[in-house]
Amino acid sequence: MGQAYHAGALAALEHDLGWDPRTAEVVVGSSAGSLTGTALRLGVPASDLAAWAVEAPLSPEGAPVLDAFGDEPPDLPPFDARSLLRRWRLPARSLVVRTARRPWAFRPAVAALTLLPAGNVDITQHADVLGEVVPDVWPEGLWICAARRRDGRRVVFGREGSPEAPLARAVAASCAIPGYFAPVPIGGVTYFDGGVHSPTNADVLVRAELDLVVVLSPMSAAHGRALSADAAMRWSAHIRLEREVRRLRAAGTEVVRIEPGRRALAAMGINAMADDRAERVVQAAFLDTGHHVSRGHAAERLAALATRPSRRRPAA
């Protein structure tokens, strides 16, 4: 559902504003966003992301990449709650030490996810298709967020100073939901879903000195309000995003955030892995985003993307 939301929202920015998200200076992706961001960096237009989600014809630009993923979503087994009854891990020494040194930064939910038994589903066999499309190539300006399994610490693959990783493995790690997918080994260290640290990870751009950051946040809710069973999770993601936005603005960066409204939330439902409602989600995200960008400061900031040249391009 996250990928479908990204596709609809980005397609609206492309259609309504004439802005091509592929021209962003930096693209940051977490979890489903790592797939979307990678596709953009490999030359796939936002319109093709939406077309692929609803099984519509693709353009000559996007077809070579998206066709490599196939027409059908991967056949993944349902989550078995009994897997959580297996032996949980003890806290890693690095987690204990970091908590002792900075107790104010301790996040119980993140710590708990590092203790979960490893999932049984190997996500790498589904993500390794990327290696067939662009073998041994890391696209410029692509940052993929994952979390170290041993202590939940965020790692930003593709950013200077971060560990080196094959593109397919970094995407797999960023999407490896704890307790369901097996952690992904890279360079002797295991990683899982970047959403463990944050669903958006927008604050990795604080020191990037960008003019504008556009944040798409499918896991939260506009104004933090949702009436569904996952309302608490969406409120928490919204509050996390609020903190990241404040950090970016304190650094002098303009921010436009796009979060699901009531129409998109109804289309998405509570099963983030559902594969039978992509068309509804793309349409709802397209309409919600179009409505959002047509009003107030967001419209002015986003319109500048397509109409005014800049020394520094914005980040998406």
mmCIF file of C-alpha atoms in Angstrom:
data_model
loop_
_atom_site.group_PDB
_atom_site.id
_atom_site.type_symbol
_atom_site.label_atom_id
_atom_site.label_comp_id
_atom_site.label_asym_id
_atom_site.label_seq_id
_atom_site.Cartn_x
_atom_site.Cartn_y
_atom_site.Cartn_z
ATOM 1 C CA MET A 1 0.000 0.000 0.000
ATOM 2 C CA GLY A 2 2.898 2.338 0.713
ATOM 3 C CA GLN A 3 4.301 1.874 -2.764
ATOM 4 C CA ALA A 4 0.905 2.523 -4.350
ATOM 5 C CA TYR A 5 0.517 5.685 -2.283
ATOM 6 C CA HIS A 6 3.955 6.930 -3.360
ATOM 7 C CA ALA A 7 3.045 6.263 -6.996
ATOM 8 C CA GLY A 8 -0.218 8.197 -6.864
ATOM 9 C CA ALA A 9 1.227 11.150 -4.955
ATOM 10 C CA LEU A 10 4.286 11.497 -7.198
ATOM 11 C CA ALA A 11 2.142 11.195 -10.306
ATOM 12 C CA ALA A 12 0.021 14.094 -9.039
ATOM 13 C CA LEU A 13 3.111 16.269 -8.536
ATOM 14 C CA GLU A 14 4.225 15.428 -12.071
ATOM 15 C CA HIS A 15 0.785 15.959 -13.627
ATOM 16 C CA ASP A 16 -0.400 19.030 -11.734
ATOM 17 C CA LEU A 17 2.884 20.928 -11.409
ATOM 18 C CA GLY A 18 4.923 19.717 -14.344
ATOM 19 C CA TRP A 19 7.696 18.742 -11.918
ATOM 20 C CA ASP A 20 9.644 15.569 -12.633
ATOM 21 C CA PRO A 21 10.612 13.927 -9.286
ATOM 22 C CA ARG A 22 13.569 12.291 -11.028
ATOM 23 C CA THR A 23 15.296 15.692 -11.078
ATOM 24 C CA ALA A 24 15.550 15.899 -7.281
ATOM 25 C CA GLU A 25 19.104 16.270 -6.036
ATOM 26 C CA VAL A 26 18.627 13.559 -3.414
ATOM 27 C CA VAL A 27 15.993 10.830 -3.106
ATOM 28 C CA VAL A 28 15.637 9.214 0.324
ATOM 29 C CA GLY A 29 13.769 5.925 0.538
ATOM 30 C CA SER A 30 12.688 3.827 3.514
ATOM 31 C CA SER A 31 10.919 0.468 3.279
ATOM 32 C CA ALA A 32 8.489 0.659 0.318
ATOM 33 C CA GLY A 33 9.957 4.083 -0.407
ATOM 34 C CA SER A 34 13.313 2.438 -1.145
ATOM 35 C CA LEU A 35 11.725 0.679 -4.125
ATOM 36 C CA THR A 36 10.040 3.863 -5.300
ATOM 37 C CA GLY A 37 13.194 5.926 -4.877
ATOM 38 C CA THR A 38 15.305 3.352 -6.695
ATOM 39 C CA ALA A 39 12.882 3.270 -9.608
ATOM 40 C CA LEU A 40 13.034 7.072 -9.896
ATOM 41 C CA ARG A 41 16.829 7.014 -9.854
ATOM 42 C CA LEU A 42 16.856 4.333 -12.553
ATOM 43 C CA GLY A 43 14.888 6.656 -14.835
ATOM 44 C CA VAL A 44 11.287 5.569 -14.244
ATOM 45 C CA PRO A 45 8.842 8.525 -14.517
ATOM 46 C CA ALA A 46 6.293 9.013 -11.738
ATOM 47 C CA SER A 47 3.505 8.450 -14.264
ATOM 48 C CA ASP A 48 4.916 4.989 -14.963
ATOM 49 C CA LEU A 49 5.030 4.156 -11.251
ATOM 50 C CA ALA A 50 1.288 4.811 -11.157
ATOM 51 C CA ALA A 51 0.665 2.951 -14.411
ATOM 52 C CA TRP A 52 2.620 -0.074 -13.171
ATOM 53 C CA ALA A 53 0.653 -0.148 -9.911
ATOM 54 C CA VAL A 54 -2.650 -0.326 -11.817
ATOM 55 C CA GLU A 55 -1.294 -2.593 -14.599
ATOM 56 C CA ALA A 56 -1.613 0.060 -17.319
ATOM 57 C CA PRO A 57 0.759 0.377 -20.314
ATOM 58 C CA LEU A 58 4.227 1.754 -19.549
ATOM 59 C CA SER A 59 6.311 4.303 -21.431
ATOM 60 C CA PRO A 60 9.543 3.332 -23.221
ATOM 61 C CA GLU A 61 11.463 5.010 -20.354
ATOM 62 C CA GLY A 62 9.962 2.997 -17.524
ATOM 63 C CA ALA A 63 9.203 -0.325 -19.170
ATOM 64 C CA PRO A 64 12.765 -1.770 -19.197
ATOM 65 C CA VAL A 65 13.077 -1.361 -15.413
ATOM 66 C CA LEU A 66 9.547 -2.131 -14.267
ATOM 67 C CA ASP A 67 9.105 -5.106 -16.586
ATOM 68 C CA ALA A 68 12.026 -6.724 -14.771
ATOM 69 C CA PHE A 69 9.891 -6.876 -11.641
ATOM 70 C CA GLY A 70 7.197 -8.838 -13.440
ATOM 71 C CA ASP A 71 3.458 -8.297 -13.691
ATOM 72 C CA GLU A 72 2.514 -10.114 -10.479
ATOM 73 C CA PRO A 73 3.498 -9.248 -6.896
ATOM 74 C CA PRO A 74 5.702 -11.838 -5.188
ATOM 75 C CA ASP A 75 3.859 -14.778 -3.678
ATOM 76 C CA LEU A 76 4.549 -14.267 0.022
ATOM 77 C CA PRO A 77 3.200 -16.523 2.776
ATOM 78 C CA PRO A 78 0.838 -15.025 5.370
ATOM 79 C CA PHE A 79 2.310 -13.906 8.664
ATOM 80 C CA ASP A 80 2.280 -16.693 11.240
ATOM 81 C CA ALA A 81 1.967 -15.258 14.758
ATOM 82 C CA ARG A 82 3.356 -18.516 16.157
ATOM 83 C CA SER A 83 6.780 -17.438 14.911
ATOM 84 C CA LEU A 84 6.810 -14.888 17.731
ATOM 85 C CA LEU A 85 6.737 -17.734 20.237
ATOM 86 C CA ARG A 86 10.253 -18.732 19.267
ATOM 87 C CA ARG A 87 13.131 -17.680 21.484
ATOM 88 C CA TRP A 88 13.623 -13.904 21.563
ATOM 89 C CA ARG A 89 17.099 -12.405 21.414
ATOM 90 C CA LEU A 90 18.920 -10.854 24.347
ATOM 91 C CA PRO A 91 19.767 -7.122 24.036
ATOM 92 C CA ALA A 92 23.013 -6.520 22.162
ATOM 93 C CA ARG A 93 25.899 -4.989 24.075
ATOM 94 C CA SER A 94 25.947 -1.968 21.731
ATOM 95 C CA LEU A 95 22.268 -1.310 22.491
ATOM 96 C CA VAL A 96 22.856 -1.476 26.237
ATOM 97 C CA VAL A 97 25.914 0.791 26.054
ATOM 98 C CA ARG A 98 24.181 3.356 23.846
ATOM 99 C CA THR A 99 21.175 3.402 26.178
ATOM 100 C CA ALA A 100 23.424 3.922 29.208
ATOM 101 C CA ARG A 101 25.253 6.794 27.522
ATOM 102 C CA ARG A 102 22.130 8.507 26.122
ATOM 103 C CA PRO A 103 19.117 7.315 28.135
ATOM 104 C CA TRP A 104 17.044 10.272 26.915
ATOM 105 C CA ALA A 105 17.339 8.890 23.353
ATOM 106 C CA PHE A 106 16.132 5.390 24.280
ATOM 107 C CA ARG A 107 13.156 4.268 22.181
ATOM 108 C CA PRO A 108 11.434 1.203 23.679
ATOM 109 C CA ALA A 109 9.621 0.231 20.460
ATOM 110 C CA VAL A 110 12.851 0.203 18.446
ATOM 111 C CA ALA A 111 14.652 -1.766 21.163
ATOM 112 C CA ALA A 112 11.826 -4.321 21.298
ATOM 113 C CA LEU A 113 11.987 -4.910 17.534
ATOM 114 C CA THR A 114 15.685 -5.759 17.765
ATOM 115 C CA LEU A 115 14.806 -8.575 20.181
ATOM 116 C CA LEU A 116 12.217 -10.250 17.932
ATOM 117 C CA PRO A 117 12.974 -13.720 16.563
ATOM 118 C CA ALA A 118 14.225 -13.547 12.985
ATOM 119 C CA GLY A 119 11.557 -13.962 10.327
ATOM 120 C CA ASN A 120 11.531 -16.977 8.020
ATOM 121 C CA VAL A 121 10.832 -15.308 4.664
ATOM 122 C CA ASP A 122 13.927 -14.508 2.582
ATOM 123 C CA ILE A 123 13.286 -11.155 0.917
ATOM 124 C CA THR A 124 16.586 -11.110 -0.969
ATOM 125 C CA GLN A 125 15.353 -13.573 -3.580
ATOM 126 C CA HIS A 126 12.669 -11.053 -4.557
ATOM 127 C CA ALA A 127 14.896 -7.968 -4.469
ATOM 128 C CA ASP A 128 17.896 -9.435 -6.264
ATOM 129 C CA VAL A 129 16.136 -8.802 -9.577
ATOM 130 C CA LEU A 130 17.466 -5.240 -9.241
ATOM 131 C CA GLY A 131 20.949 -6.637 -9.702
ATOM 132 C CA GLU A 132 19.870 -7.933 -13.101
ATOM 133 C CA VAL A 133 18.702 -4.475 -14.162
ATOM 134 C CA VAL A 134 21.711 -2.451 -12.976
ATOM 135 C CA PRO A 135 24.493 -4.830 -11.918
ATOM 136 C CA ASP A 136 27.080 -3.302 -9.579
ATOM 137 C CA VAL A 137 25.751 0.235 -10.074
ATOM 138 C CA TRP A 138 24.596 2.568 -7.296
ATOM 139 C CA PRO A 139 22.527 5.458 -8.691
ATOM 140 C CA GLU A 140 23.823 8.902 -7.792
ATOM 141 C CA GLY A 141 21.826 10.793 -5.170
ATOM 142 C CA LEU A 142 19.948 7.764 -3.822
ATOM 143 C CA TRP A 143 19.934 7.238 -0.044
ATOM 144 C CA ILE A 144 18.322 4.075 1.293
ATOM 145 C CA CYS A 145 17.598 3.805 5.009
ATOM 146 C CA ALA A 146 17.814 0.557 6.951
ATOM 147 C CA ALA A 147 18.301 -0.313 10.625
ATOM 148 C CA ARG A 148 20.981 -2.503 12.165
ATOM 149 C CA ARG A 149 19.359 -5.509 13.712
ATOM 150 C CA ARG A 150 21.617 -5.679 16.748
ATOM 151 C CA ASP A 151 20.744 -2.225 18.105
ATOM 152 C CA GLY A 152 18.216 -0.537 15.778
ATOM 153 C CA ARG A 153 20.702 2.133 14.738
ATOM 154 C CA ARG A 154 19.898 3.803 11.398
ATOM 155 C CA VAL A 155 22.234 3.295 8.442
ATOM 156 C CA VAL A 156 21.872 5.355 5.258
ATOM 157 C CA PHE A 157 23.218 3.361 2.325
ATOM 158 C CA GLY A 158 24.421 5.517 -0.551
ATOM 159 C CA ARG A 159 25.404 8.446 1.657
ATOM 160 C CA GLU A 160 29.065 9.314 1.956
ATOM 161 C CA GLY A 161 30.665 7.577 4.920
ATOM 162 C CA SER A 162 28.096 4.780 5.128
ATOM 163 C CA PRO A 163 28.891 1.089 4.596
ATOM 164 C CA GLU A 164 29.061 -0.040 0.991
ATOM 165 C CA ALA A 165 26.261 -2.304 -0.177
ATOM 166 C CA PRO A 166 24.920 -3.774 -3.421
ATOM 167 C CA LEU A 167 21.801 -1.876 -4.448
ATOM 168 C CA ALA A 168 19.548 -4.933 -4.379
ATOM 169 C CA ARG A 169 20.713 -5.877 -0.879
ATOM 170 C CA ALA A 170 20.214 -2.353 0.469
ATOM 171 C CA VAL A 171 16.644 -2.276 -0.878
ATOM 172 C CA ALA A 172 15.960 -5.718 0.567
ATOM 173 C CA ALA A 173 17.296 -4.635 3.960
ATOM 174 C CA SER A 174 15.187 -1.475 3.937
ATOM 175 C CA CYS A 175 12.054 -3.564 3.284
ATOM 176 C CA ALA A 176 12.773 -6.457 5.673
ATOM 177 C CA ILE A 177 9.919 -6.206 8.190
ATOM 178 C CA PRO A 178 11.140 -7.536 11.582
ATOM 179 C CA GLY A 179 9.637 -10.848 12.641
ATOM 180 C CA TYR A 180 8.392 -11.636 9.122
ATOM 181 C CA PHE A 181 11.359 -11.279 6.766
ATOM 182 C CA ALA A 182 14.763 -12.665 7.676
ATOM 183 C CA PRO A 183 17.302 -9.902 8.419
ATOM 184 C CA VAL A 184 19.492 -9.119 5.411
ATOM 185 C CA PRO A 185 23.271 -9.600 5.779
ATOM 186 C CA ILE A 186 25.512 -6.918 4.258
ATOM 187 C CA GLY A 187 29.231 -6.897 4.949
ATOM 188 C CA GLY A 188 28.919 -9.202 7.951
ATOM 189 C CA VAL A 189 26.182 -7.090 9.601
ATOM 190 C CA THR A 190 22.449 -7.855 9.484
ATOM 191 C CA TYR A 191 19.848 -5.166 8.791
ATOM 192 C CA PHE A 192 16.097 -4.834 8.676
ATOM 193 C CA ASP A 193 13.346 -2.368 7.728
ATOM 194 C CA GLY A 194 14.351 1.303 7.746
ATOM 195 C CA GLY A 195 10.894 2.083 9.086
ATOM 196 C CA VAL A 196 12.021 0.657 12.432
ATOM 197 C CA HIS A 197 13.885 3.915 13.026
ATOM 198 C CA SER A 198 11.396 6.165 11.214
ATOM 199 C CA PRO A 199 8.777 5.661 8.467
ATOM 200 C CA THR A 200 10.137 8.748 6.671
ATOM 201 C CA ASN A 201 13.724 9.399 7.864
ATOM 202 C CA ALA A 202 13.479 12.935 6.467
ATOM 203 C CA ASP A 203 15.917 14.231 9.058
ATOM 204 C CA VAL A 204 18.857 12.564 7.287
ATOM 205 C CA LEU A 205 18.718 15.645 5.036
ATOM 206 C CA VAL A 206 19.285 18.177 7.824
ATOM 207 C CA ARG A 207 22.886 18.862 6.765
ATOM 208 C CA ALA A 208 22.281 18.528 3.016
ATOM 209 C CA GLU A 209 21.700 22.308 2.577
ATOM 210 C CA LEU A 210 18.679 21.866 0.317
ATOM 211 C CA ASP A 211 16.175 24.525 -0.698
ATOM 212 C CA LEU A 212 13.120 22.324 -0.335
ATOM 213 C CA VAL A 213 12.349 18.845 0.962
ATOM 214 C CA VAL A 214 9.172 17.070 -0.170
ATOM 215 C CA VAL A 215 8.164 14.301 2.243
ATOM 216 C CA LEU A 216 5.688 11.592 1.262
ATOM 217 C CA SER A 217 4.508 9.781 4.392
ATOM 218 C CA PRO A 218 2.081 6.922 3.620
ATOM 219 C CA MET A 219 2.365 5.432 7.135
ATOM 220 C CA SER A 220 1.048 8.526 8.953
ATOM 221 C CA ALA A 221 -2.179 10.503 8.580
ATOM 222 C CA ALA A 222 -2.903 14.124 7.748
ATOM 223 C CA HIS A 223 -2.983 16.121 11.010
ATOM 224 C CA GLY A 224 -2.325 12.797 12.800
ATOM 225 C CA ARG A 225 -6.027 11.912 12.646
ATOM 226 C CA ALA A 226 -7.233 8.479 11.553
ATOM 227 C CA LEU A 227 -10.372 6.582 12.550
ATOM 228 C CA SER A 228 -9.115 3.120 11.608
ATOM 229 C CA ALA A 229 -7.733 0.361 13.825
ATOM 230 C CA ASP A 230 -4.190 1.522 13.070
ATOM 231 C CA ALA A 231 -4.887 5.073 14.286
ATOM 232 C CA ALA A 232 -2.291 4.891 17.089
ATOM 233 C CA MET A 233 0.441 3.779 14.697
ATOM 234 C CA ARG A 234 -0.432 6.553 12.232
ATOM 235 C CA TRP A 235 -0.514 9.171 14.978
ATOM 236 C CA SER A 236 2.922 8.007 16.162
ATOM 237 C CA ALA A 237 4.319 8.239 12.598
ATOM 238 C CA HIS A 238 2.827 11.729 12.262
ATOM 239 C CA ILE A 239 4.451 12.894 15.509
ATOM 240 C CA ARG A 240 7.784 11.441 14.398
ATOM 241 C CA LEU A 241 7.461 13.327 11.110
ATOM 242 C CA GLU A 242 6.621 16.530 13.012
ATOM 243 C CA ARG A 243 9.974 16.277 14.821
ATOM 244 C CA GLU A 244 11.854 15.676 11.573
ATOM 245 C CA VAL A 245 10.148 18.642 9.897
ATOM 246 C CA ARG A 246 11.076 20.905 12.829
ATOM 247 C CA ARG A 247 14.732 19.863 12.520
ATOM 248 C CA LEU A 248 14.763 20.565 8.794
ATOM 249 C CA ARG A 249 13.146 23.977 9.208
ATOM 250 C CA ALA A 250 15.533 24.866 12.019
ATOM 251 C CA ALA A 251 18.334 24.185 9.527
ATOM 252 C CA GLY A 252 16.786 26.661 7.091
ATOM 253 C CA THR A 253 15.152 24.140 4.739
ATOM 254 C CA GLU A 254 11.603 24.567 3.458
ATOM 255 C CA VAL A 255 9.442 21.447 3.832
ATOM 256 C CA VAL A 256 6.268 20.256 2.139
ATOM 257 C CA ARG A 257 4.806 17.088 3.613
ATOM 258 C CA ILE A 258 2.152 14.960 1.994
ATOM 259 C CA GLU A 259 0.228 12.556 4.230
ATOM 260 C CA PRO A 260 -2.844 10.410 3.552
ATOM 261 C CA GLY A 261 -6.179 12.122 4.094
ATOM 262 C CA ARG A 262 -9.490 10.404 4.770
ATOM 263 C CA ARG A 263 -9.967 9.322 1.160
ATOM 264 C CA ALA A 264 -6.517 7.729 0.923
ATOM 265 C CA LEU A 265 -6.767 6.153 4.383
ATOM 266 C CA ALA A 266 -10.067 4.494 3.456
ATOM 267 C CA ALA A 267 -8.523 3.119 0.282
ATOM 268 C CA MET A 268 -5.402 1.814 2.039
ATOM 269 C CA GLY A 269 -7.119 -0.031 4.888
ATOM 270 C CA ILE A 270 -5.057 -1.517 7.732
ATOM 271 C CA ASN A 271 -3.251 -4.277 5.817
ATOM 272 C CA ALA A 272 -0.116 -2.603 4.479
ATOM 273 C CA MET A 273 0.753 -5.711 2.432
ATOM 274 C CA ALA A 274 -2.613 -5.983 0.635
ATOM 275 C CA ASP A 275 -2.245 -6.437 -3.121
ATOM 276 C CA ASP A 276 -5.890 -6.139 -4.175
ATOM 277 C CA ARG A 277 -6.514 -2.405 -3.793
ATOM 278 C CA ALA A 278 -3.566 -0.728 -5.492
ATOM 279 C CA GLU A 279 -5.767 0.985 -8.073
ATOM 280 C CA ARG A 280 -7.944 2.555 -5.383
ATOM 281 C CA VAL A 281 -4.911 3.735 -3.424
ATOM 282 C CA VAL A 282 -3.199 5.263 -6.480
ATOM 283 C CA GLN A 283 -6.375 7.138 -7.404
ATOM 284 C CA ALA A 284 -7.006 8.363 -3.853
ATOM 285 C CA ALA A 285 -3.378 9.463 -3.380
ATOM 286 C CA PHE A 286 -3.456 11.266 -6.733
ATOM 287 C CA LEU A 287 -6.630 13.175 -5.852
ATOM 288 C CA ASP A 288 -5.602 13.925 -2.244
ATOM 289 C CA THR A 289 -2.187 15.188 -3.308
ATOM 290 C CA GLY A 290 -3.651 17.295 -6.098
ATOM 291 C CA HIS A 291 -6.005 18.917 -3.618
ATOM 292 C CA HIS A 292 -3.184 19.520 -1.135
ATOM 293 C CA VAL A 293 -0.751 21.091 -3.593
ATOM 294 C CA SER A 294 -3.385 23.430 -4.985
ATOM 295 C CA ARG A 295 -3.675 25.375 -1.736
ATOM 296 C CA GLY A 296 -1.658 27.874 0.287
ATOM 297 C CA HIS A 297 2.066 27.761 0.894
ATOM 298 C CA ALA A 298 2.410 24.209 -0.406
ATOM 299 C CA ALA A 299 1.201 25.315 -3.831
ATOM 300 C CA GLU A 300 3.676 28.216 -3.937
ATOM 301 C CA ARG A 301 6.656 26.126 -2.849
ATOM 302 C CA LEU A 302 5.888 23.216 -5.147
ATOM 303 C CA ALA A 303 5.060 25.388 -8.151
ATOM 304 C CA ALA A 304 8.566 26.829 -7.892
ATOM 305 C CA LEU A 305 9.974 23.383 -8.626
ATOM 306 C CA ALA A 306 8.764 23.532 -12.195
ATOM 307 C CA THR A 307 8.943 27.276 -12.899
ATOM 308 C CA ARG A 308 12.125 28.615 -11.291
ATOM 309 C CA PRO A 309 15.667 27.397 -11.854
ATOM 310 C CA SER A 310 17.713 26.989 -8.690
ATOM 311 C CA ARG A 311 21.369 26.608 -7.800
ATOM 312 C CA ARG A 312 20.353 23.670 -5.658
ATOM 313 C CA ARG A 313 17.558 21.351 -6.637
ATOM 314 C CA PRO A 314 15.130 20.145 -3.994
ATOM 315 C CA ALA A 315 15.074 16.741 -2.389
ATOM 316 C CA ALA A 316 12.107 14.386 -2.537
#
